[in-house]
Backbone as numpy.savetxt, mean C-alpha at the origin, in Angstrom:
# Nx Ny Nz CAx CAy CAz Cx Cy Cz
-16.12 -8.72 -36.58 -15.07 -7.79 -35.84 -15.70 -6.49 -36.28
-16.15 -5.95 -37.27 -16.57 -4.65 -37.37 -17.28 -4.18 -36.23
-18.34 -4.91 -35.79 -19.52 -4.84 -34.72 -18.72 -4.64 -33.38
-17.83 -5.47 -33.11 -16.86 -5.27 -32.04 -15.94 -4.18 -31.98
-15.73 -3.63 -32.92 -14.83 -2.41 -33.07 -15.89 -1.08 -32.75
-16.85 -1.11 -33.47 -17.80 -0.14 -33.35 -18.32 0.02 -32.00
-18.76 -1.11 -31.29 -19.19 -1.27 -29.77 -17.98 -0.46 -28.95
-16.94 -0.85 -29.06 -15.74 -0.54 -28.27 -15.71 1.24 -28.56
-15.65 1.73 -29.67 -15.42 3.05 -29.90 -16.94 3.85 -29.32
-18.11 3.14 -29.75 -19.24 3.63 -29.00 -19.08 3.74 -27.58
-18.78 2.89 -26.75 -18.82 2.88 -25.36 -17.82 3.89 -24.88
-16.73 3.85 -25.40 -15.66 4.89 -24.90 -16.35 6.52 -25.28
-16.76 6.70 -26.38 -17.43 8.00 -26.59 -18.60 8.11 -25.50
-19.42 7.43 -24.93 -20.33 7.75 -24.14 -20.21 7.59 -22.98
-19.15 7.21 -22.40 -18.51 7.14 -21.23 -17.80 8.73 -20.78
-18.17 9.22 -19.61 -17.80 10.35 -19.33 -16.43 10.31 -18.48
-15.75 11.05 -18.54 -14.24 10.93 -18.06 -14.37 10.75 -16.51
-15.37 11.08 -15.98 -15.34 11.08 -14.32 -16.12 9.57 -14.25
-16.31 8.89 -14.96 -16.64 7.35 -14.56 -15.66 6.29 -14.44
-14.49 6.66 -14.11 -13.29 5.98 -13.88 -13.26 5.43 -12.68
-13.00 4.02 -12.48 -13.14 3.51 -11.30 -11.70 3.04 -10.74
-11.28 3.18 -9.39 -9.90 2.80 -9.08 -10.27 1.53 -8.31
-9.53 0.69 -8.60 -9.87 -0.76 -7.93 -8.81 -0.86 -6.94
-8.87 -1.03 -5.84 -8.28 -1.26 -4.70 -8.41 -2.72 -4.13
-7.47 -2.88 -3.47 -7.31 -4.46 -2.78 -7.12 -4.03 -1.32
-7.44 -4.82 -0.43 -7.18 -4.66 1.06 -6.46 -5.79 1.63
-5.46 -5.59 2.28 -4.79 -6.80 3.00 -4.98 -6.72 4.54
-4.84 -7.77 5.11 -4.92 -7.93 6.60 -3.50 -8.22 7.12
-2.92 -7.37 7.63 -1.74 -7.45 8.08 -1.44 -7.87 9.84
-0.75 -8.84 9.99 -0.51 -8.91 11.68 1.14 -8.64 11.82
1.15 -7.32 12.32 2.42 -7.00 12.80 2.67 -7.57 14.23
3.38 -8.65 14.29 3.95 -9.08 15.61 5.53 -9.27 15.71
5.91 -8.70 16.92 7.59 -8.85 16.91 7.72 -9.55 17.97
9.15 -9.86 18.38 9.43 -10.79 19.39 9.82 -9.85 20.42
10.25 -8.71 20.30 10.82 -7.77 21.15 9.61 -6.81 21.61
9.39 -6.43 22.62 8.49 -5.40 22.79 8.56 -3.97 22.06
7.40 -3.89 21.60 7.25 -2.39 20.96 7.67 -1.29 21.45
8.70 -0.42 21.24 9.12 0.75 21.53 8.06 1.97 21.37
7.76 2.11 20.05 6.81 3.11 19.77 5.45 2.37 19.51
4.14 3.02 20.23 2.90 2.41 19.76 2.51 2.44 18.58
1.89 1.35 18.20 1.43 1.03 16.71 0.31 2.29 16.57
0.38 2.99 15.36 -0.68 4.05 14.87 -0.82 3.97 13.17
-1.55 4.38 12.76 -1.70 4.28 11.25 -0.47 5.03 10.43
-0.12 6.35 11.31 1.05 7.04 10.17 2.35 6.20 10.35
2.53 5.64 11.52 3.70 4.76 11.78 3.59 3.46 10.71
2.54 2.87 10.54 2.81 1.58 9.39 2.75 2.37 8.26
2.15 3.26 7.54 2.24 3.86 6.49 3.78 4.14 6.31
4.33 4.89 7.29 5.66 5.31 7.06 6.62 4.26 6.82
6.40 3.26 7.49 7.32 2.08 7.40 7.06 1.38 6.37
6.05 1.26 5.63 5.73 0.50 4.19 6.25 1.13 3.32
5.73 2.54 3.07 6.47 3.58 2.11 8.19 3.64 2.10
8.31 3.70 3.18 10.05 3.46 3.55 10.47 1.93 2.83
9.96 0.92 3.11 10.41 -0.15 2.81 10.22 -0.53 1.15
9.18 -0.06 0.48 8.92 0.08 -0.66 9.88 0.98 -1.56
10.48 2.01 -1.04 11.14 2.88 -1.73 12.39 1.97 -1.71
12.95 1.44 -0.59 14.02 0.95 -0.65 14.24 -0.10 -1.51
13.40 -1.03 -1.48 13.54 -2.39 -2.31 13.06 -2.37 -3.48
11.91 -1.31 -3.94 11.50 -1.45 -5.18 11.88 -0.12 -6.03
12.61 0.97 -5.51 12.81 2.19 -6.02 11.84 3.24 -6.09
11.87 4.06 -6.91 11.02 5.29 -7.28 9.72 4.55 -8.04
9.87 3.77 -9.04 8.64 3.27 -9.77 7.81 2.40 -8.71
8.47 1.63 -7.78 7.55 0.63 -6.90 6.93 1.56 -6.15
7.66 2.79 -5.64 7.27 3.79 -4.63 5.80 4.52 -5.38
6.13 4.80 -6.33 4.89 5.60 -7.20 3.60 4.66 -7.40
4.11 3.48 -7.91 2.98 2.64 -8.01 2.09 2.05 -6.89
2.76 2.04 -5.94 2.20 1.23 -4.55 1.51 2.33 -3.78
2.22 3.46 -3.64 1.64 4.88 -2.82 0.69 5.35 -3.29
0.01 5.09 -4.46 -0.95 6.03 -4.74 -2.34 5.91 -4.22
-2.68 4.70 -3.74 -3.68 4.95 -2.91 -3.60 3.94 -1.58
-2.34 3.88 -1.11 -1.71 3.32 0.17 -2.64 3.98 1.46
-3.31 3.37 2.15 -3.65 3.74 3.53 -4.11 2.76 4.45
-4.53 3.08 5.86 -4.44 2.05 6.84 -6.11 2.33 7.16
-6.90 1.37 6.73 -8.30 1.55 6.97 -8.75 1.25 8.37
-7.99 0.36 8.98 -8.40 -0.18 10.19 -7.17 -0.74 11.08
-6.90 -0.44 12.31 -5.74 -0.80 13.20 -6.39 -1.08 14.56
-5.95 -2.42 14.82 -6.21 -2.85 16.46 -4.65 -2.66 17.10
-4.20 -1.77 17.72 -3.07 -1.77 18.22 -2.38 -2.86 19.03
-3.54 -3.32 20.17 -3.26 -4.49 21.00 -3.14 -5.53 20.37
-3.60 -5.96 19.18 -3.35 -7.08 18.60 -2.44 -7.14 17.61
-2.11 -5.84 17.01 -1.25 -5.64 15.63 -1.76 -6.06 14.48
-3.26 -6.08 14.29 -3.76 -6.45 13.10 -4.42 -4.93 12.34
-3.79 -4.99 11.16 -4.01 -3.69 10.32 -5.00 -4.06 8.89
-5.67 -3.37 8.53 -6.44 -3.52 7.12 -5.77 -2.19 6.29
-4.76 -2.82 5.27 -4.09 -1.86 4.64 -4.78 -2.06 3.23
-5.19 -0.53 2.65 -5.67 -0.39 1.16 -4.69 -0.24 0.27
-4.65 -0.68 -0.81 -3.53 -0.25 -1.89 -4.15 -0.58 -3.19
-3.60 0.05 -4.22 -4.26 -0.14 -5.50 -3.94 -1.58 -6.14
-4.74 -2.07 -7.14 -4.57 -3.43 -7.61 -3.43 -3.57 -8.26
-2.81 -2.41 -8.86 -1.55 -2.72 -9.46 -0.30 -2.94 -8.67
-0.73 -2.31 -7.42 0.48 -2.53 -6.33 0.53 -3.20 -5.31
-0.47 -4.45 -5.67 -0.73 -5.27 -4.43 0.23 -6.21 -4.06
1.20 -6.67 -5.22 2.19 -7.63 -4.70 3.41 -6.71 -3.93
3.68 -5.31 -4.35 4.78 -4.81 -4.01 4.39 -4.29 -2.49
3.04 -4.07 -2.11 2.75 -3.76 -0.69 2.88 -5.23 0.21
2.32 -6.25 -0.63 2.45 -7.38 0.12 3.90 -7.98 0.36
4.80 -7.61 -0.24 6.21 -8.04 -0.32 6.88 -6.91 0.90
6.23 -5.62 1.10 6.96 -4.84 2.02 6.44 -5.08 3.01
4.99 -5.66 3.33 4.58 -5.89 4.64 5.12 -7.24 5.14
5.76 -8.42 4.45 6.67 -9.34 4.70 7.88 -8.97 5.12
8.63 -7.67 4.45 9.78 -7.34 4.84 9.92 -6.51 6.12
8.73 -6.28 6.78 8.76 -5.37 8.16 9.47 -6.16 9.31
10.59 -5.59 9.63 11.53 -6.26 10.87 10.97 -5.39 12.12
11.00 -4.21 12.01 10.79 -3.42 13.12 10.20 -1.79 12.67
9.31 -1.56 13.58 8.73 -0.37 13.16 9.68 1.04 13.63
9.85 2.12 12.87 10.84 3.22 12.75 9.97 4.35 12.71
9.96 5.19 13.69 8.94 6.22 13.83 9.74 7.46 12.82
8.96 8.27 12.08 9.32 9.31 11.02 10.58 10.20 11.82
11.45 10.40 11.46 12.68 11.18 11.84 13.58 10.54 12.40
13.37 9.29 13.07 14.40 8.92 14.12 15.60 7.85 13.55
16.57 8.01 13.48 17.57 7.39 13.09 17.77 6.98 11.50
17.53 7.95 11.01 17.66 7.95 9.16 16.38 7.27 8.46
15.58 6.81 9.31 14.36 6.58 8.58 14.33 5.19 7.69
15.19 4.69 7.51 15.33 3.24 6.85 14.95 2.15 7.80
14.06 1.24 7.42 13.49 0.07 7.87 14.55 -0.92 8.15
15.15 -1.37 6.97 16.15 -2.33 6.99 17.50 -1.87 7.14
18.31 -2.47 7.67 19.80 -2.01 8.05 20.85 -2.74 7.26
């Protein structure tokens, strides 16, 4: 046990603070709707909708945890496919928010909440 504690202290002391790795996860999301889409899909629309749903259903704590590294890395608007990057800690929250998307609401249109 003494060697293990010594090794842990030694490894922390020799690692500079700039060596911290952020662990991200990538989700492949398929946004298909029954009705025709009024606003065309673009990355900021998807991010706004996901952040809106996360803050509505998971509160400030969920929004803070999931929005840290939330971004759209790839979007195919005709197919409705998007690759969304999120932090490893917020994966389940972002996955649940993507499942709760019913419609895309542009920012500043009609109160900004996705779920009614």
